Amino acid sequence: MATLSLQPDEAERTPEALRSYHVFKTLLGMGPGPHPMRRIVEQTGLPRGVVRRRLNAMRAAGLCCPTPGHPGHHELTTAVWGADGERLLHALPGVQARSRRYLTVLQQQTGQIVFMHGHMLLDSPVRLCVECRGDSRPDFARELAAHPTAAGRLRQAPLAADAPGLAILAHLDDTMPLSGDLQTIRALGYATSPSPLPGWSFVSVPLHAVPGTVGLEGVVGGARVVGAVSLLARTGDLERHMDAWLSPLWHGVRSLPASATRLEDDAPSIALHAA
């Protein structure tokens, strides 16, 4: 009687088959999505054409699909992740290229982790991470691995939980009466707080867009707060270097294009994934 082999046959060892597994494994590691093609190509290290063919094959198999309303983005389907809402990441547009360059420069100038957050004002207002730079720094990666619940709270948290959300909250409506702490944040123009990662703290400044830009068509009046840009640093380092780091943080935010949250086909998605 023939012996049943559990080893893959030769057809499964072909370069094309291995590329399919590699793209699928990479997407699993990135999370449900949506993910821009640019990021998928970067993460796989494969040519763009190869990645596109593999995504088309995965789409035919029901494993991934284009993200509705976000051209150039792909996401894994519930056939992979299931219907459990806790495992589905929020789908937000990314930021435009000039803004990404600013975040990269800010990270290089300070050596710290840089976040850009947006917000949603539903039943439970939250701040949501839409971009991150410097998160591969070895000491940060080690700390994040040691505190597995911190990644999810860095990615998403109640609006009043920490500095990124507080910087947004203090500037949502200039006519709105504020508590003492929010009044101080509005007067200073920035917020500080401990972060979800023990021993690390945020300093955050609000990010505004002016009416008439993409996403704010038809809105009249002054600029509207659309998010926050933050530095995440070890608490002691932040206390020592606050003044030096605030200057490039403020300068960069003010120099961003008015349409700071404009969609792009290759806009990046969420950088941190819930553990």
Coordinates of N, CA, C and O in Angstrom, one line a residue, residues 119-264:
H119 N -9.4 61.3 14.1 CA -10.4 61.1 15.2 C -11.8 60.8 14.6 O -12.0 61.1 13.5
M120 N -12.6 60.1 15.4 CA -14.0 59.8 15.0 C -14.8 60.2 16.2 O -14.6 59.9 17.4
L121 N -15.9 61.0 15.9 CA -16.8 61.5 17.0 C -18.1 60.8 16.9 O -19.1 61.4 16.6
L122 N -18.1 59.5 17.3 CA -19.4 58.7 17.3 C -19.8 58.6 18.7 O -19.6 59.5 19.5
D123 N -20.5 57.5 19.1 CA -21.0 57.3 20.4 C -19.9 57.4 21.4 O -20.0 58.0 22.5
S124 N -18.7 56.9 21.1 CA -17.5 56.9 22.0 C -16.4 57.5 21.2 O -15.7 56.8 20.5
P125 N -16.2 58.8 21.3 CA -15.1 59.5 20.5 C -13.8 58.9 20.7 O -13.4 58.6 21.8
V126 N -13.0 58.6 19.6 CA -11.7 58.0 19.7 C -10.7 58.7 18.8 O -11.1 59.4 17.9
R127 N -9.4 58.5 19.2 CA -8.4 58.9 18.3 C -7.8 57.7 17.7 O -7.7 56.6 18.3
L128 N -7.4 57.8 16.4 CA -7.0 56.6 15.6 C -5.6 56.9 14.9 O -5.5 57.9 14.3
C129 N -4.7 56.0 15.1 CA -3.4 56.1 14.4 C -3.5 55.9 12.9 O -4.0 54.9 12.5
V130 N -3.1 56.9 12.1 CA -3.2 56.8 10.7 C -1.8 56.7 10.0 O -1.7 56.4 8.9
E131 N -0.8 57.0 10.8 CA 0.6 56.9 10.3 C 1.6 56.9 11.4 O 1.3 57.4 12.5
C132 N 2.7 56.2 11.2 CA 3.7 56.1 12.3 C 5.1 56.0 11.6 O 5.2 55.4 10.6
R133 N 6.1 56.7 12.2 CA 7.5 56.6 11.8 C 8.4 56.3 12.9 O 8.2 56.8 14.0
G134 N 9.4 55.4 12.7 CA 10.3 55.1 13.7 C 9.9 53.9 14.6 O 10.6 53.6 15.6
D135 N 8.8 53.2 14.3 CA 8.3 52.2 15.1 C 9.2 50.9 15.0 O 9.0 50.0 15.8
S136 N 10.2 50.9 14.1 CA 11.1 49.7 14.1 C 12.3 49.9 15.0 O 13.2 49.0 15.0
R137 N 12.4 51.0 15.7 CA 13.5 51.2 16.6 C 13.6 50.1 17.6 O 12.6 49.7 18.2
P138 N 14.8 49.5 17.7 CA 14.9 48.2 18.5 C 14.4 48.3 19.9 O 13.7 47.4 20.4
D139 N 14.7 49.4 20.7 CA 14.2 49.5 22.1 C 12.7 49.6 22.2 O 12.1 49.0 23.0
F140 N 12.1 50.3 21.2 CA 10.7 50.5 21.2 C 10.0 49.1 20.9 O 9.0 48.7 21.5
A141 N 10.6 48.4 19.9 CA 10.0 47.1 19.5 C 10.1 46.1 20.7 O 9.2 45.4 20.9
R142 N 11.2 46.2 21.4 CA 11.3 45.3 22.6 C 10.3 45.6 23.6 O 9.7 44.7 24.2
E143 N 10.1 46.9 23.9 CA 9.1 47.3 24.9 C 7.7 47.0 24.5 O 6.9 46.5 25.3
L144 N 7.4 47.1 23.2 CA 6.1 46.8 22.7 C 5.8 45.3 22.8 O 4.7 44.9 23.2
A145 N 6.9 44.5 22.6 CA 6.7 43.1 22.7 C 6.5 42.7 24.1 O 5.8 41.7 24.4
A146 N 7.1 43.4 25.1 CA 7.0 43.1 26.5 C 5.6 43.5 27.1 O 5.2 43.1 28.1
H147 N 4.9 44.4 26.4 CA 3.6 44.9 26.8 C 2.6 44.8 25.6 O 2.3 45.8 25.0
P148 N 2.2 43.6 25.4 CA 1.4 43.3 24.2 C 0.1 44.0 24.0 O -0.4 44.2 22.9
T149 N -0.5 44.5 25.1 CA -1.8 45.3 25.0 C -1.5 46.7 24.6 O -2.5 47.4 24.2
A150 N -0.3 47.2 24.7 CA 0.0 48.6 24.4 C -0.2 48.9 22.9 O -0.6 50.0 22.6
A151 N 0.1 48.0 22.0 CA 0.0 48.3 20.6 C -1.5 48.7 20.2 O -1.7 49.6 19.5
G152 N -2.4 47.9 20.7 CA -3.8 48.2 20.4 C -4.2 49.6 20.9 O -5.0 50.3 20.2
R153 N -3.7 50.0 22.1 CA -4.1 51.3 22.6 C -3.3 52.4 22.0 O -3.8 53.6 22.0
L154 N -2.1 52.1 21.5 CA -1.5 53.1 20.7 C -2.2 53.3 19.3 O -2.3 54.5 18.8
R155 N -2.7 52.3 18.8 CA -3.5 52.4 17.6 C -4.8 53.1 17.7 O -5.2 53.9 16.9
Q156 N -5.5 52.8 18.8 CA -6.8 53.4 19.0 C -7.1 53.5 20.5 O -6.8 52.6 21.3
A157 N -7.7 54.7 20.9 CA -8.0 54.9 22.3 C -9.0 56.0 22.4 O -9.2 56.8 21.5
P158 N -9.8 56.1 23.5 CA -10.7 57.2 23.7 C -10.1 58.5 23.5 O -8.9 58.7 23.8
L159 N -10.8 59.5 23.0 CA -10.3 60.8 22.7 C -9.6 61.5 23.9 O -8.6 62.2 23.7
A160 N -10.1 61.2 25.1 CA -9.6 61.9 26.2 C -8.6 61.1 27.0 O -8.2 61.4 28.1
A161 N -8.1 60.0 26.4 CA -7.2 59.1 27.1 C -5.8 59.6 27.3 O -5.1 59.3 28.3
D162 N -5.3 60.3 26.2 CA -3.9 60.7 26.3 C -3.7 61.9 25.4 O -4.6 62.5 24.8
A163 N -2.4 62.4 25.3 CA -2.1 63.6 24.6 C -2.6 63.8 23.2 O -3.1 64.8 22.8
P164 N -2.5 62.8 22.3 CA -3.0 63.0 20.9 C -4.5 63.4 20.9 O -4.9 64.3 20.2
G165 N -5.3 62.6 21.6 CA -6.7 62.9 21.7 C -7.0 64.2 22.4 O -7.9 65.0 21.9
L166 N -6.3 64.5 23.4 CA -6.5 65.8 24.1 C -6.2 67.0 23.3 O -6.8 68.0 23.3
A167 N -5.1 66.9 22.5 CA -4.7 68.0 21.6 C -5.8 68.2 20.6 O -6.1 69.4 20.2
I168 N -6.5 67.2 20.1 CA -7.6 67.3 19.2 C -8.8 67.9 19.9 O -9.4 68.8 19.5
L169 N -9.1 67.3 21.1 CA -10.3 67.7 21.8 C -10.3 69.2 22.2 O -11.3 69.8 22.2
A170 N -9.1 69.7 22.6 CA -9.0 71.0 23.0 C -9.2 72.0 21.9 O -9.5 73.2 22.1
H171 N -9.1 71.6 20.6 CA -9.2 72.5 19.5 C -10.4 72.1 18.6 O -10.5 72.7 17.5
L172 N -11.3 71.3 19.0 CA -12.5 70.9 18.2 C -13.4 72.1 17.9 O -13.8 72.3 16.8
D173 N -13.6 73.0 18.9 CA -14.5 74.1 18.7 C -14.0 75.2 19.6 O -14.0 75.2 20.8
D174 N -13.5 76.3 18.9 CA -12.9 77.4 19.6 C -13.9 78.1 20.5 O -13.5 78.9 21.3
T175 N -15.2 77.9 20.2 CA -16.2 78.6 21.0 C -16.7 77.8 22.1 O -17.5 78.3 22.9
M176 N -16.3 76.6 22.2 CA -16.8 75.7 23.2 C -16.1 75.9 24.6 O -14.9 76.0 24.6
P177 N -16.9 76.0 25.7 CA -16.3 76.1 27.0 C -15.5 74.9 27.3 O -15.9 73.8 27.0
L178 N -14.3 75.1 27.9 CA -13.4 73.9 28.2 C -13.1 73.8 29.7 O -13.2 74.8 30.4
S179 N -12.8 72.6 30.1 CA -12.3 72.4 31.4 C -10.9 73.1 31.6 O -10.3 73.5 30.6
G180 N -10.5 73.1 32.8 CA -9.2 73.8 33.1 C -8.0 73.2 32.3 O -7.2 73.9 31.7
D181 N -8.0 71.8 32.3 CA -6.9 71.1 31.6 C -6.9 71.4 30.1 O -5.9 71.7 29.5
L182 N -8.1 71.4 29.5 CA -8.2 71.6 28.1 C -7.9 73.1 27.7 O -7.4 73.4 26.7
Q183 N -8.3 74.0 28.6 CA -8.0 75.4 28.4 C -6.5 75.6 28.4 O -6.0 76.3 27.5
T184 N -5.8 74.9 29.3 CA -4.3 75.0 29.3 C -3.7 74.5 28.0 O -2.8 75.1 27.4
I185 N -4.2 73.3 27.5 CA -3.7 72.8 26.3 C -4.0 73.7 25.1 O -3.1 73.9 24.3
R186 N -5.1 74.3 25.1 CA -5.4 75.2 24.0 C -4.5 76.5 24.1 O -4.0 76.9 23.0
A187 N -4.2 76.9 25.3 CA -3.4 78.1 25.4 C -1.9 77.8 25.1 O -1.3 78.6 24.4
L188 N -1.5 76.6 25.5 CA -0.1 76.2 25.2 C 0.1 75.8 23.7 O 1.2 76.0 23.1
G189 N -0.9 75.2 23.1 CA -0.8 74.7 21.8 C -0.3 73.3 21.7 O -0.1 72.8 20.6
Y190 N -0.2 72.6 22.8 CA 0.3 71.3 22.8 C -0.2 70.5 24.0 O -0.6 71.2 25.0
A191 N -0.1 69.2 24.0 CA -0.5 68.4 25.2 C 0.6 67.4 25.4 O 1.2 66.9 24.5
T192 N 0.7 67.0 26.7 CA 1.6 65.9 27.1 C 0.9 65.0 28.0 O 0.0 65.4 28.7
S193 N 1.3 63.7 28.0 CA 0.7 62.7 28.8 C 1.5 61.4 28.8 O 2.3 61.2 27.8
P194 N 1.4 60.6 29.8 CA 1.9 59.2 29.7 C 1.2 58.5 28.5 O 0.1 58.9 28.1
S195 N 1.9 57.6 27.9 CA 1.3 56.8 26.8 C 0.9 55.5 27.3 O 1.2 55.1 28.4
P196 N 0.2 54.7 26.4 CA -0.1 53.3 26.8 C 1.1 52.4 27.1 O 0.9 51.3 27.7
L197 N 2.2 52.8 26.6 CA 3.4 52.0 26.8 C 4.1 52.5 28.0 O 4.6 53.6 28.1
P198 N 4.2 51.7 29.1 CA 4.8 52.1 30.4 C 6.2 52.7 30.2 O 7.1 52.1 29.5
G199 N 6.5 53.9 30.8 CA 7.8 54.5 30.7 C 8.0 55.4 29.5 O 9.0 56.0 29.4
W200 N 7.0 55.5 28.7 CA 7.0 56.3 27.5 C 5.9 57.4 27.5 O 4.8 57.1 28.1
S201 N 6.2 58.6 27.0 CA 5.2 59.6 27.0 C 5.0 60.3 25.7 O 5.9 60.2 24.8
F202 N 3.8 60.9 25.5 CA 3.5 61.7 24.3 C 3.7 63.2 24.5 O 3.4 63.7 25.6
V203 N 4.1 63.9 23.4 CA 3.8 65.3 23.3 C 3.2 65.5 21.9 O 3.6 64.9 20.9
S204 N 2.0 66.2 21.9 CA 1.2 66.2 20.7 C 0.7 67.6 20.4 O 0.4 68.4 21.3
V205 N 0.7 67.9 19.1 CA 0.1 69.2 18.7 C -1.0 69.0 17.7 O -1.0 68.0 17.0
P206 N -2.0 69.9 17.6 CA -3.1 69.7 16.8 C -2.8 69.9 15.3 O -1.9 70.7 15.0
L207 N -3.4 69.2 14.4 CA -3.3 69.4 13.0 C -4.6 69.9 12.4 O -5.6 69.3 12.6
H208 N -4.5 71.0 11.7 CA -5.7 71.7 11.1 C -5.7 71.6 9.6 O -4.6 71.4 8.9
A209 N -6.9 71.7 9.0 CA -7.0 71.8 7.6 C -8.0 73.0 7.4 O -8.9 73.2 8.2
V210 N -7.8 73.7 6.3 CA -8.7 74.8 6.0 C -9.9 74.4 5.1 O -9.7 73.5 4.3
P211 N -11.0 75.1 5.3 CA -12.2 74.8 4.4 C -11.8 74.9 3.0 O -11.0 75.8 2.6
G212 N -12.5 74.1 2.1 CA -12.2 74.1 0.7 C -11.2 73.1 0.2 O -11.1 72.8 -0.9
T213 N -10.4 72.5 1.2 CA -9.5 71.4 0.8 C -10.2 70.1 0.8 O -11.4 70.0 1.2
V214 N -9.5 69.1 0.3 CA -10.2 67.8 0.1 C -10.6 67.3 1.5 O -9.9 67.3 2.4
G215 N -11.9 66.9 1.5 CA -12.5 66.4 2.8 C -13.2 67.5 3.5 O -14.0 67.2 4.4
L216 N -13.0 68.7 3.1 CA -13.7 69.8 3.8 C -14.4 70.7 2.8 O -14.7 71.9 3.0
E217 N -14.8 70.2 1.6 CA -15.5 71.0 0.6 C -16.8 71.4 1.2 O -17.5 70.7 1.8
G218 N -17.2 72.7 0.9 CA -18.5 73.2 1.3 C -18.5 73.7 2.7 O -19.5 74.3 3.2
V219 N -17.4 73.5 3.5 CA -17.3 74.0 4.9 C -16.9 75.4 4.8 O -16.0 75.8 4.1
V220 N -17.5 76.3 5.6 CA -17.1 77.7 5.7 C -16.6 78.0 7.0 O -16.7 77.2 8.0
G221 N -15.9 79.1 7.1 CA -15.3 79.5 8.4 C -13.8 79.2 8.4 O -13.2 79.1 7.4
G222 N -13.3 79.1 9.7 CA -11.9 79.0 9.8 C -11.4 77.5 9.7 O -12.2 76.7 9.3
A223 N -10.1 77.3 10.0 CA -9.5 76.0 9.9 C -10.2 75.0 10.9 O -10.7 75.4 12.0
R224 N -10.2 73.8 10.5 CA -10.8 72.8 11.4 C -9.7 71.8 11.8 O -8.9 71.4 11.0
V225 N -9.8 71.4 13.1 CA -8.8 70.4 13.5 C -9.2 69.0 12.9 O -10.3 68.6 12.9
V226 N -8.2 68.4 12.3 CA -8.4 67.1 11.6 C -7.6 66.0 12.3 O -7.8 64.8 11.9
G227 N -6.7 66.3 13.2 CA -5.9 65.3 13.8 C -4.9 65.8 14.7 O -5.0 67.0 15.2
A228 N -3.8 65.1 15.0 CA -2.7 65.5 15.8 C -1.5 64.8 15.3 O -1.5 63.7 14.8
V229 N -0.3 65.5 15.5 CA 1.0 64.9 15.3 C 1.7 64.8 16.6 O 1.6 65.7 17.4
S230 N 2.3 63.7 16.9 CA 2.9 63.4 18.2 C 4.3 62.8 18.2 O 4.6 62.1 17.2
L231 N 5.0 63.1 19.2 CA 6.3 62.4 19.4 C 6.0 61.4 20.6 O 5.4 61.8 21.6
L232 N 6.5 60.2 20.5 CA 6.5 59.3 21.6 C 7.9 59.0 22.0 O 8.7 58.6 21.2
A233 N 8.3 59.3 23.3 CA 9.6 59.1 23.7 C 9.6 58.6 25.1 O 8.6 58.6 25.8
R234 N 10.8 58.1 25.5 CA 10.9 57.7 27.0 C 10.7 58.9 27.8 O 11.1 60.0 27.5
T235 N 9.9 58.7 28.9 CA 9.5 59.9 29.7 C 10.6 60.8 30.1 O 10.5 62.0 30.0
G236 N 11.7 60.2 30.6 CA 12.8 61.1 31.0 C 13.4 61.9 29.8 O 13.8 63.0 30.0
D237 N 13.5 61.2 28.7 CA 14.1 61.9 27.5 C 13.2 63.1 27.1 O 13.6 64.2 26.7
L238 N 11.9 62.8 27.1 CA 10.9 63.9 26.7 C 11.0 65.1 27.7 O 11.0 66.2 27.2
E239 N 11.1 64.8 29.0 CA 11.3 65.9 29.9 C 12.5 66.7 29.7 O 12.5 68.0 29.8
R240 N 13.6 66.1 29.3 CA 14.9 66.8 29.1 C 14.9 67.5 27.8 O 15.5 68.6 27.7
H241 N 14.2 67.0 26.8 CA 14.4 67.6 25.4 C 13.1 68.2 24.9 O 13.0 68.5 23.7
M242 N 12.1 68.5 25.8 CA 10.8 69.0 25.4 C 11.0 70.3 24.5 O 10.4 70.3 23.4
D243 N 11.7 71.3 25.0 CA 11.8 72.5 24.2 C 12.4 72.3 22.8 O 12.0 72.9 21.8
A244 N 13.5 71.5 22.8 CA 14.2 71.3 21.5 C 13.3 70.5 20.5 O 13.3 70.8 19.3
W245 N 12.5 69.6 21.0 CA 11.6 68.8 20.1 C 10.4 69.5 19.7 O 9.8 69.2 18.7
L246 N 9.8 70.4 20.6 CA 8.6 71.1 20.2 C 8.8 72.0 19.0 O 7.9 72.2 18.2
S247 N 10.0 72.6 18.9 CA 10.2 73.5 17.7 C 10.0 72.8 16.4 O 9.2 73.3 15.6
P248 N 10.7 71.7 16.1 CA 10.4 71.0 14.8 C 9.0 70.5 14.7 O 8.5 70.4 13.6
L249 N 8.4 70.1 15.8 CA 7.1 69.6 15.8 C 6.1 70.6 15.3 O 5.3 70.4 14.4
W250 N 6.2 71.8 16.0 CA 5.3 72.9 15.6 C 5.6 73.4 14.2 O 4.7 73.6 13.4
H251 N 6.9 73.6 13.9 CA 7.2 74.1 12.5 C 6.7 73.2 11.4 O 6.2 73.7 10.4
G252 N 6.9 71.9 11.6 CA 6.5 71.0 10.6 C 5.0 71.0 10.4 O 4.6 71.0 9.2
V253 N 4.3 71.0 11.4 CA 2.8 70.9 11.3 C 2.3 72.2 10.6 O 1.4 72.1 9.7
R254 N 2.9 73.3 10.9 CA 2.4 74.5 10.3 C 2.8 74.6 8.8 O 2.2 75.3 8.0
S255 N 3.8 73.9 8.4 CA 4.3 73.9 7.0 C 3.6 72.8 6.2 O 3.8 72.8 4.9
L256 N 2.7 72.0 6.8 CA 2.1 70.9 6.0 C 1.1 71.6 5.1 O 0.5 72.6 5.4
P257 N 0.8 70.9 3.9 CA -0.2 71.4 3.0 C -1.6 71.5 3.7 O -1.9 70.7 4.6
A258 N -2.5 72.4 3.3 CA -3.8 72.6 3.9 C -4.6 71.3 3.8 O -5.3 71.0 4.8
S259 N -4.4 70.5 2.8 CA -5.1 69.3 2.6 C -4.3 68.1 3.2 O -4.0 67.2 2.5
A260 N -4.0 68.2 4.5 CA -3.1 67.3 5.1 C -3.6 65.9 5.2 O -2.8 65.0 5.3
T261 N -4.9 65.7 5.0 CA -5.4 64.3 5.1 C -6.0 63.9 3.8 O -6.8 63.0 3.7
R262 N -5.5 64.5 2.7 CA -6.0 64.1 1.3 C -5.6 62.7 1.0 O -4.5 62.2 1.2
L263 N -6.6 62.0 0.4 CA -6.4 60.6 0.0 C -5.4 60.5 -1.2 O -5.3 61.4 -2.1
E264 N -4.6 59.5 -1.2 CA -3.7 59.1 -2.3 C -3.9 57.6 -2.6 O -4.2 56.8 -1.8

